[in-house]
């Protein structure tokens, strides 16, 4: 067995020889292994290099794309953040901006029966381009079919606030036999205006269709108060009896009153319940004040709102206006035209001329003396100048003279809620009145120049041995506009008589009192 297996092993392990041919030797197994390893290694190196190059390109592209997206996102985020900051700054600036006309919405109570004539008063002061407001009527007024009237109606659309019809009040009780149910709808005007949703509102200002506002002075008054707090601002009646009958804590709507936005919002939530509880009240004003009392908000009095519950001639009141901005006037159909020999509307338009030049100073009284002629002179700037024979104290001159009757058409000086004086105590002391005839601004002098012409009425004969004011035909008043007048503490302006060679003309300078200046005769 061992011998037979040996040749087989020898044949497999030894070289094979063929006669006549060269001998062939087989390659060794180690060489084959190294060859295979070399090929595999070369292939792997090649593939790794290929993959590395491809990945590098892909990574570069990916990085560039991500970088671009990241940059764009960063830019967008930065832009959005910048816009947000700008918007926030703008909102803060808006909130901190002083109150202006664009922060006020007017609610004007009107009657369809009187609309045709009363709308002319609104046109005097309302400027649609700069103001917001609504006229609230009891019912729609039909437009005329005449061509001329149609043109007037078109003009009205451009010159007046939008007209709204008040909501029905049938569900509210009204038991006052002397009053009218219209008081219910008028009392709800502020709430109805609020529900219209006007934006960026700080104040709602109420007035009647025969109320005229000096809007610049209205803004000066409102700027004194924080519109984010609850304020109810207005004034009383001139009639002591009216104030007793209604309330000394009530703002009279004809003279106008202002309600801050937070108060208007609180009022709108409870007013309909409130007025249900006061069916016996007379008007809209007292209903409003009753609801203010329930809200716990008192009247903040501003004397520049004028109800003018008087009859006759307003001259005494206008010529001795209190030291406060002139904001409004009312009952213009009841009193005489404020300038003689012209219609009410034309007279009011005349007053707007000085208002445009110096609204802060209009109707402000100044008192001075011509000691050489023993005259007392009272200037109501933009309206009238008076010359009195003799010397009157400022204490007496700042009281309105009784050129008017009380609300019950009686000459009873005890019927007023303020001090008054007689027009004259002696025939020689009847004032010589000079009404404003023209007002302009002199650019060279940087001052207003207003002229006042003597109102020619008969005067009683006087034997006093002093210069007769009848010799004066014209008074010229120089006054620099003072828009910041009411940003200082209240004080009357001072006036000084200027020396002139023209005997029939008196020259006066009006302005802020100088240091140590006192209204006295030296």
Coordinates of C-alpha atoms in Angstrom, one line a residue:
X1 CA 0.0 0.0 0.0
X2 CA 2.8 2.5 0.8
X3 CA 4.7 1.7 -2.4
X4 CA 1.7 2.1 -4.6
X5 CA 0.8 5.6 -3.3
X6 CA 4.4 7.0 -3.7
X7 CA 4.5 7.3 -7.5
X8 CA 1.3 9.1 -7.5
X9 CA 2.7 11.8 -5.1
X10 CA 5.9 12.0 -7.2
X11 CA 3.9 12.6 -10.4
X12 CA 2.0 15.5 -8.9
X13 CA 5.0 17.1 -7.3
X14 CA 7.8 16.6 -9.8
X15 CA 8.4 18.2 -13.2
X16 CA 7.1 16.6 -16.3
X17 CA 9.5 15.8 -19.1
X18 CA 8.4 15.1 -22.6
X19 CA 11.0 13.7 -24.9
X20 CA 12.0 16.2 -27.7
X21 CA 10.5 19.2 -26.0
X22 CA 11.7 21.8 -23.4
X23 CA 10.6 21.3 -19.9
X24 CA 7.7 23.6 -18.6
X25 CA 7.8 24.9 -15.0
X26 CA 4.4 26.1 -13.4
X27 CA 4.4 29.5 -11.6
X28 CA 4.6 29.5 -7.8
X29 CA 1.4 30.2 -5.7
X30 CA 3.0 33.3 -3.9
X31 CA 3.5 35.2 -7.2
X32 CA -0.2 34.7 -8.0
X33 CA -1.2 36.0 -4.6
X34 CA 0.9 39.1 -5.0
X35 CA -0.3 39.8 -8.5
X36 CA -4.0 39.6 -7.4
X37 CA -3.3 41.8 -4.4
X38 CA -1.6 44.4 -6.6
X39 CA -4.6 44.5 -9.0
X40 CA -7.1 44.7 -6.2
X41 CA -5.1 47.4 -4.5
X42 CA -4.8 49.4 -7.7
X43 CA -8.5 49.1 -8.3
X44 CA -9.3 50.2 -4.8
X45 CA -7.0 53.2 -5.1
X46 CA -8.7 54.2 -8.3
X47 CA -12.2 53.9 -7.0
X48 CA -11.3 55.8 -3.8
X49 CA -9.9 58.6 -5.9
X50 CA -12.9 58.7 -8.1
X51 CA -15.3 58.7 -5.2
X52 CA -13.3 61.3 -3.4
X53 CA -13.3 63.6 -6.4
X54 CA -17.1 63.1 -6.9
X55 CA -17.8 63.8 -3.3
X56 CA -15.7 66.8 -3.2
X57 CA -17.6 68.3 -6.1
X58 CA -20.9 67.3 -4.5
X59 CA -19.9 68.7 -1.1
X60 CA -18.8 72.0 -2.7
X61 CA -22.1 72.4 -4.5
X62 CA -24.0 71.4 -1.4
X63 CA -22.0 73.9 0.7
X64 CA -22.5 76.7 -1.8
X65 CA -26.3 76.1 -2.0
X66 CA -26.7 75.9 1.7
X67 CA -24.6 79.0 2.1
X68 CA -26.7 80.9 -0.4
X69 CA -29.9 79.8 1.2
X70 CA -28.5 80.6 4.6
X71 CA -27.4 84.1 3.4
X72 CA -30.9 84.7 1.8
X73 CA -32.6 83.6 4.9
X74 CA -30.4 85.8 7.0
X75 CA -31.1 88.7 4.7
X76 CA -34.9 88.1 4.8
X77 CA -34.8 87.7 8.5
X78 CA -32.8 90.9 8.9
X79 CA -35.2 92.7 6.5
X80 CA -38.2 91.5 8.5
X81 CA -36.6 92.4 11.8
X82 CA -35.7 95.8 10.4
X83 CA -39.2 96.4 9.1
X84 CA -40.6 95.3 12.5
X85 CA -38.3 97.6 14.3
X86 CA -39.3 100.5 12.0
X87 CA -43.0 99.7 12.5
X88 CA -42.6 99.5 16.3
X89 CA -40.7 102.8 16.3
X90 CA -43.3 104.3 14.0
X91 CA -46.1 103.1 16.3
X92 CA -44.3 104.5 19.4
X93 CA -43.8 107.8 17.6
X94 CA -47.5 107.9 16.7
X95 CA -48.5 107.1 20.3
X96 CA -46.1 109.8 21.6
X97 CA -47.1 112.4 19.0
X98 CA -49.0 115.4 20.3
X99 CA -52.7 115.3 19.8
X100 CA -53.8 116.8 16.4
X101 CA -56.9 117.1 14.4
X102 CA -56.4 113.7 12.8
X103 CA -56.9 112.2 16.4
X104 CA -60.3 113.8 16.8
X105 CA -63.7 112.7 15.5
X106 CA -66.6 115.2 15.6
X107 CA -70.2 114.1 16.2
X108 CA -72.6 116.9 15.1
X109 CA -76.2 116.8 16.2
X110 CA -78.5 118.2 13.5
X111 CA -82.2 118.5 12.6
X112 CA -83.6 117.7 9.2
X113 CA -86.0 120.7 9.6
X114 CA -83.2 123.2 10.1
X115 CA -80.5 121.5 8.0
X116 CA -80.7 123.8 5.0
X117 CA -79.7 127.0 7.0
X118 CA -77.7 125.4 9.9
X119 CA -75.3 123.6 7.5
X120 CA -73.8 127.0 6.6
X121 CA -72.4 127.3 10.1
X122 CA -70.6 123.9 9.8
X123 CA -69.0 125.0 6.5
X124 CA -67.4 127.9 8.3
X125 CA -65.1 125.8 10.5
X126 CA -65.2 122.2 9.2
X127 CA -62.4 121.3 6.8
X128 CA -62.9 117.8 5.2
X129 CA -59.3 117.4 4.1
X130 CA -58.0 117.8 7.7
X131 CA -60.9 116.6 9.9
X132 CA -63.1 113.6 10.5
X133 CA -66.7 113.7 11.7
X134 CA -70.3 112.8 11.1
X135 CA -73.5 114.8 11.0
X136 CA -76.3 112.9 12.7
X137 CA -79.8 113.6 11.4
X138 CA -83.2 112.4 12.6
X139 CA -84.2 111.5 9.1
X140 CA -82.9 111.8 5.5
X141 CA -83.1 115.2 3.9
X142 CA -84.4 115.0 0.3
X143 CA -82.3 116.7 -2.3
X144 CA -83.9 119.3 -4.5
X145 CA -84.6 118.6 -8.2
X146 CA -83.6 122.2 -9.2
X147 CA -80.3 122.4 -11.1
X148 CA -79.0 125.2 -8.9
X149 CA -79.9 123.3 -5.7
X150 CA -78.3 120.1 -7.2
X151 CA -75.1 122.0 -7.6
X152 CA -75.3 123.3 -4.0
X153 CA -75.9 119.7 -2.9
X154 CA -72.7 118.6 -4.7
X155 CA -70.8 121.4 -3.0
X156 CA -72.2 120.3 0.3
X157 CA -70.7 116.8 -0.2
X158 CA -67.3 118.4 -0.6
X159 CA -67.6 120.9 2.3
X160 CA -69.5 119.0 5.0
X161 CA -68.9 115.8 7.0
X162 CA -70.7 112.6 5.9
X163 CA -74.4 112.5 7.0
X164 CA -75.7 109.6 9.1
X165 CA -79.2 108.8 10.3
X166 CA -79.5 108.2 14.0
X167 CA -80.7 104.8 15.2
X168 CA -84.2 104.4 16.5
X169 CA -85.1 105.2 20.1
X170 CA -88.6 103.7 20.3
X171 CA -87.5 101.2 22.9
X172 CA -86.3 104.0 25.3
X173 CA -88.8 105.7 27.7
X174 CA -89.2 109.4 27.6
X175 CA -91.6 111.1 30.0
X176 CA -90.6 114.8 30.2
X177 CA -93.6 116.8 28.9
X178 CA -91.6 119.9 28.2
X179 CA -88.8 118.2 26.2
X180 CA -88.6 116.3 22.9
X181 CA -87.7 112.6 22.3
X182 CA -84.9 113.8 20.0
X183 CA -82.9 114.2 23.2
X184 CA -82.6 110.4 23.3
X185 CA -81.0 110.0 19.9
X186 CA -78.7 113.0 20.4
X187 CA -77.4 111.6 23.7
X188 CA -76.3 108.4 21.8
X189 CA -74.3 110.2 19.1
X190 CA -70.9 109.6 20.7
X191 CA -71.7 105.9 21.1
X192 CA -73.0 105.6 17.6
X193 CA -69.9 107.3 16.2
X194 CA -67.6 105.0 18.1
X195 CA -69.4 102.0 16.6
X196 CA -68.6 103.1 13.1
X197 CA -65.0 102.0 14.0
X198 CA -62.9 105.0 13.2
X199 CA -59.1 104.3 13.6
X200 CA -56.5 106.2 15.6
X201 CA -59.0 108.2 17.6
X202 CA -58.1 109.9 20.9
X203 CA -61.1 112.2 21.4
X204 CA -64.7 112.4 20.3
X205 CA -66.0 116.0 20.2
X206 CA -69.7 116.7 20.4
X207 CA -71.4 119.8 19.0
X208 CA -74.6 121.1 17.5
X209 CA -75.3 122.2 13.9
X210 CA -75.3 125.8 15.1
X211 CA -71.9 125.4 17.0
X212 CA -68.8 127.0 15.5
X213 CA -65.4 125.6 16.7
X214 CA -62.0 127.2 16.6
X215 CA -60.3 123.9 16.0
X216 CA -56.7 125.1 16.6
X217 CA -57.7 126.2 20.1
X218 CA -59.7 123.0 20.6
X219 CA -56.5 121.0 20.0
X220 CA -54.6 123.3 22.4
X221 CA -57.1 122.5 25.1
X222 CA -57.1 118.7 24.4
X223 CA -53.3 118.5 24.5
X224 CA -53.3 119.4 28.2
X225 CA -54.9 116.0 29.0
X226 CA -53.9 112.4 28.7
X227 CA -56.1 110.8 26.1
X228 CA -55.5 107.4 27.5
X229 CA -57.4 108.3 30.7
X230 CA -61.1 109.0 31.1
X231 CA -61.9 112.6 30.5
X232 CA -65.2 114.5 30.1
X233 CA -64.3 118.1 29.1
X234 CA -66.6 121.0 28.6
X235 CA -68.2 124.0 30.2
X236 CA -71.4 125.3 31.9
X237 CA -74.2 127.5 30.8
X238 CA -73.9 131.3 31.2
X239 CA -77.3 131.1 32.9
X240 CA -77.2 130.5 36.7
X241 CA -80.8 129.3 36.6
X242 CA -80.0 126.8 33.8
X243 CA -77.1 125.4 35.8
X244 CA -79.3 125.0 38.9
X245 CA -82.1 123.4 36.9
X246 CA -79.8 120.9 35.1
X247 CA -76.5 120.7 36.8
X248 CA -73.3 122.6 37.6
X249 CA -71.5 119.4 36.8
X250 CA -72.8 119.0 33.3
X251 CA -71.1 120.0 30.0
X252 CA -73.6 121.8 27.7
X253 CA -73.6 120.1 24.3
X254 CA -74.3 123.2 22.3
X255 CA -71.0 124.7 23.5
X256 CA -69.4 121.4 22.7
X257 CA -67.7 118.8 24.9
X258 CA -64.9 116.3 24.4
X259 CA -64.8 112.7 25.6
X260 CA -61.6 110.7 25.6
X261 CA -61.5 107.3 23.7
X262 CA -61.4 105.1 26.8
X263 CA -64.4 107.0 28.3
X264 CA -66.3 106.7 25.0
X265 CA -65.6 103.0 24.9
X266 CA -66.9 102.5 28.5
X267 CA -69.9 104.7 27.8
X268 CA -70.9 102.7 24.7
X269 CA -71.1 99.5 26.7
X270 CA -73.5 100.9 29.3
X271 CA -75.3 103.9 27.8
X272 CA -78.4 102.1 26.6
X273 CA -79.0 100.6 30.0
X274 CA -78.2 104.0 31.6
X275 CA -80.7 106.1 29.7
X276 CA -83.4 103.6 30.5
X277 CA -83.1 104.7 34.1
X278 CA -83.6 108.4 33.4
X279 CA -86.9 108.8 31.4
X280 CA -87.8 112.1 33.1
X281 CA -84.7 114.1 32.1
X282 CA -85.2 116.9 29.7
X283 CA -82.3 116.9 27.2
X284 CA -79.3 115.0 25.8
X285 CA -76.8 116.9 27.9
X286 CA -78.3 115.8 31.3
X287 CA -78.6 112.2 30.1
X288 CA -75.0 112.2 29.2
X289 CA -74.0 113.7 32.5
X290 CA -76.1 111.1 34.3
X291 CA -74.2 108.3 32.6
X292 CA -70.9 110.0 33.4
X293 CA -72.0 110.1 37.1
X294 CA -72.6 106.3 36.9
X295 CA -69.2 105.9 35.5
X296 CA -67.7 108.1 38.2
X297 CA -66.2 110.6 35.8
X298 CA -66.6 114.3 36.7
X299 CA -66.7 117.3 34.4
X300 CA -63.4 118.9 33.6
X301 CA -64.3 122.5 33.1
X302 CA -62.7 124.5 30.3
X303 CA -64.1 128.0 30.0
X304 CA -63.4 128.4 26.3
X305 CA -66.4 126.2 25.4
X306 CA -69.3 128.7 25.1
X307 CA -73.0 127.6 25.3
X308 CA -74.2 131.3 25.1
X309 CA -77.5 130.8 26.8
X310 CA -78.3 134.5 26.2
X311 CA -80.3 136.7 23.9
X312 CA -79.3 139.9 22.1
X313 CA -75.8 141.2 21.5
X314 CA -72.8 139.1 22.4
X315 CA -70.5 142.1 22.3
X316 CA -70.0 142.3 26.1
X317 CA -69.0 138.6 26.3
X318 CA -66.7 138.7 23.3
X319 CA -65.0 141.9 24.2
X320 CA -64.1 140.6 27.7
X321 CA -63.3 137.0 27.0
X322 CA -61.7 135.1 29.9
X323 CA -58.0 134.4 29.8
X324 CA -58.3 131.0 28.1
X325 CA -58.4 129.8 24.5
X326 CA -61.6 130.7 22.6
X327 CA -62.9 127.2 21.6
X328 CA -66.5 127.5 20.5
X329 CA -69.7 129.5 20.3
X330 CA -73.3 128.4 20.1
X331 CA -76.9 129.6 19.7
X332 CA -75.9 131.7 16.7
X333 CA -79.5 131.8 15.4
X334 CA -80.7 133.3 18.7
X335 CA -78.1 136.1 19.1
X336 CA -77.4 139.1 16.8
X337 CA -74.6 138.9 14.2
X338 CA -71.3 139.5 16.0
X339 CA -70.3 142.3 13.5
X340 CA -73.0 144.9 12.8
X341 CA -74.7 145.4 9.4
X342 CA -74.1 142.0 8.0
X343 CA -75.6 138.5 8.2
X344 CA -74.7 136.0 10.9
X345 CA -72.8 133.7 8.5
X346 CA -70.8 136.6 6.9
X347 CA -69.9 138.0 10.3
X348 CA -68.6 134.7 11.4
X349 CA -66.6 134.3 8.2
X350 CA -65.1 137.7 8.9
X351 CA -63.8 136.5 12.3
X352 CA -62.0 133.6 10.6
X353 CA -59.5 136.0 9.1
X354 CA -57.8 136.8 12.3
X355 CA -58.3 133.2 13.5
X356 CA -56.1 132.1 10.5
X357 CA -53.4 134.6 11.4
X358 CA -53.3 134.0 15.2
X359 CA -55.9 131.6 16.5
X360 CA -54.3 131.5 20.0
X361 CA -54.8 135.3 20.4
X362 CA -58.2 135.8 18.9
X363 CA -60.6 137.6 21.2
X364 CA -58.0 137.9 24.0
X365 CA -58.4 141.1 25.9
X366 CA -55.7 143.6 26.7
X367 CA -56.1 146.7 28.8
X368 CA -54.1 149.9 28.7
X369 CA -54.3 153.6 29.3
X370 CA -53.6 156.8 27.4
X371 CA -52.7 158.9 30.5
X372 CA -52.3 162.1 28.4
X373 CA -56.0 161.9 27.4
X374 CA -57.3 160.1 30.4
X375 CA -58.7 157.2 28.4
X376 CA -59.1 153.6 29.2
X377 CA -58.6 151.3 26.2
X378 CA -59.7 147.7 25.9
X379 CA -58.5 145.6 23.0
X380 CA -60.3 142.3 22.1
X381 CA -57.8 141.3 19.4
X382 CA -59.3 140.4 16.1
X383 CA -62.7 141.6 17.1
X384 CA -63.1 145.1 18.6
X385 CA -61.4 148.0 20.5
X386 CA -63.2 150.2 23.0
X387 CA -62.2 153.7 24.3
X388 CA -63.7 154.9 27.6
X389 CA -63.4 158.4 29.0
X390 CA -61.8 158.2 32.4
X391 CA -59.8 155.5 34.2
X392 CA -61.3 152.1 34.8
X393 CA -59.5 149.5 36.8
X394 CA -58.5 146.2 35.1
X395 CA -60.7 144.4 37.7
X396 CA -63.7 146.2 36.3
X397 CA -62.7 146.0 32.7
X398 CA -62.3 142.3 32.6
X399 CA -66.0 141.9 33.6
X400 CA -68.3 141.5 30.5
X401 CA -70.6 144.5 30.0
X402 CA -74.3 143.6 30.0
X403 CA -75.1 144.0 26.3
X404 CA -77.3 140.9 26.3
X405 CA -80.3 139.5 28.1
X406 CA -80.5 136.3 30.1
X407 CA -82.0 133.1 28.8
X408 CA -85.4 134.2 30.0
X409 CA -85.1 137.5 28.1
X410 CA -84.7 139.6 31.2
X411 CA -82.1 142.2 32.1
X412 CA -81.3 140.6 35.4
X413 CA -77.6 140.6 36.3
X414 CA -78.2 138.1 39.1
X415 CA -79.1 135.5 36.5
X416 CA -75.6 134.9 35.3
X417 CA -73.0 132.4 36.6
X418 CA -70.2 135.0 36.4
X419 CA -69.7 138.7 37.2
X420 CA -70.9 141.4 34.9
X421 CA -71.0 145.2 34.8
X422 CA -73.3 147.8 33.3
X423 CA -72.5 149.1 29.8
X424 CA -71.9 152.5 31.4
X425 CA -72.6 154.2 34.8
X426 CA -72.4 157.7 33.4
X427 CA -73.5 159.0 29.9
X428 CA -70.0 160.3 29.4
X429 CA -68.6 156.8 29.9
X430 CA -70.5 155.1 27.1
X431 CA -67.7 153.3 25.2
X432 CA -66.6 154.3 21.7
X433 CA -66.5 151.0 19.8
X434 CA -64.2 150.2 16.9
X435 CA -64.9 146.9 15.0
X436 CA -62.2 145.1 13.2
X437 CA -62.3 146.1 9.5
X438 CA -59.2 144.3 8.2
X439 CA -56.3 142.1 9.4
X440 CA -53.2 141.1 7.6
X441 CA -49.7 139.8 8.2
X442 CA -46.8 142.2 7.5
X443 CA -43.9 140.1 6.4
X444 CA -41.4 142.9 6.8
X445 CA -42.4 143.7 10.3
X446 CA -43.1 140.0 11.1
X447 CA -46.3 141.0 12.8
X448 CA -50.0 141.2 12.3
X449 CA -51.5 144.6 11.5
X450 CA -55.2 144.9 12.2
X451 CA -57.4 148.0 11.7
X452 CA -60.5 148.8 13.6
X453 CA -63.1 151.3 12.3
X454 CA -65.4 153.3 14.6
X455 CA -68.9 152.1 14.8
X456 CA -70.9 155.3 14.2
X457 CA -73.8 155.5 16.7
X458 CA -75.1 158.4 18.6
X459 CA -73.4 159.3 21.9
X460 CA -74.9 161.5 24.6
X461 CA -73.4 165.0 25.0
X462 CA -70.6 165.2 27.6
X463 CA -69.2 168.2 29.3
X464 CA -66.1 166.5 30.7
X465 CA -63.0 168.5 30.0
X466 CA -61.0 165.8 28.3
X467 CA -60.2 164.7 24.7
X468 CA -63.2 163.4 22.9
X469 CA -62.7 159.8 21.6
X470 CA -65.0 160.8 18.7
X471 CA -62.0 162.4 17.1
X472 CA -60.6 158.9 16.4
X473 CA -61.7 157.2 13.2
X474 CA -59.3 154.3 13.0
X475 CA -57.3 152.2 15.4
X476 CA -54.3 150.2 14.2
X477 CA -53.1 147.3 16.4
X478 CA -49.7 145.6 15.9
X479 CA -49.4 142.1 17.4
X480 CA -46.9 139.3 16.7
X481 CA -48.5 135.9 16.4
X482 CA -48.0 133.8 19.5
X483 CA -48.9 130.2 18.8
X484 CA -47.3 129.1 22.1
X485 CA -49.3 131.5 24.2
X486 CA -51.3 128.8 26.0
X487 CA -48.2 126.7 26.7
X488 CA -47.3 129.2 29.3
X489 CA -49.1 130.1 32.5
X490 CA -52.3 132.1 31.8
X491 CA -51.8 135.8 31.7
X492 CA -53.4 138.6 29.8
X493 CA -51.3 140.3 27.1
X494 CA -50.3 143.9 27.7
X495 CA -51.0 146.7 25.3
X496 CA -49.2 150.0 24.8
X497 CA -50.4 153.2 23.2
X498 CA -47.9 154.4 20.6
X499 CA -47.4 158.1 20.0
X500 CA -48.4 159.4 16.5
X501 CA -48.9 162.7 14.8
X502 CA -52.1 161.6 13.1
X503 CA -54.9 162.9 15.3
X504 CA -57.6 160.8 13.9
X505 CA -55.7 157.5 14.2
X506 CA -54.7 155.6 17.3
X507 CA -51.7 153.2 17.2
X508 CA -51.5 150.3 19.7
X509 CA -49.0 147.5 20.3
X510 CA -50.2 144.3 21.9
X511 CA -47.9 141.5 23.1
X512 CA -46.5 139.5 26.0
X513 CA -46.1 141.7 29.1
X514 CA -42.5 142.7 29.6
X515 CA -40.6 142.2 32.9
X516 CA -42.2 144.3 35.6
X517 CA -44.9 145.6 33.3
X518 CA -48.2 146.2 35.1
X519 CA -51.6 147.5 33.9
X520 CA -51.7 150.8 35.8
X521 CA -51.7 154.5 35.3
X522 CA -48.4 156.1 36.4

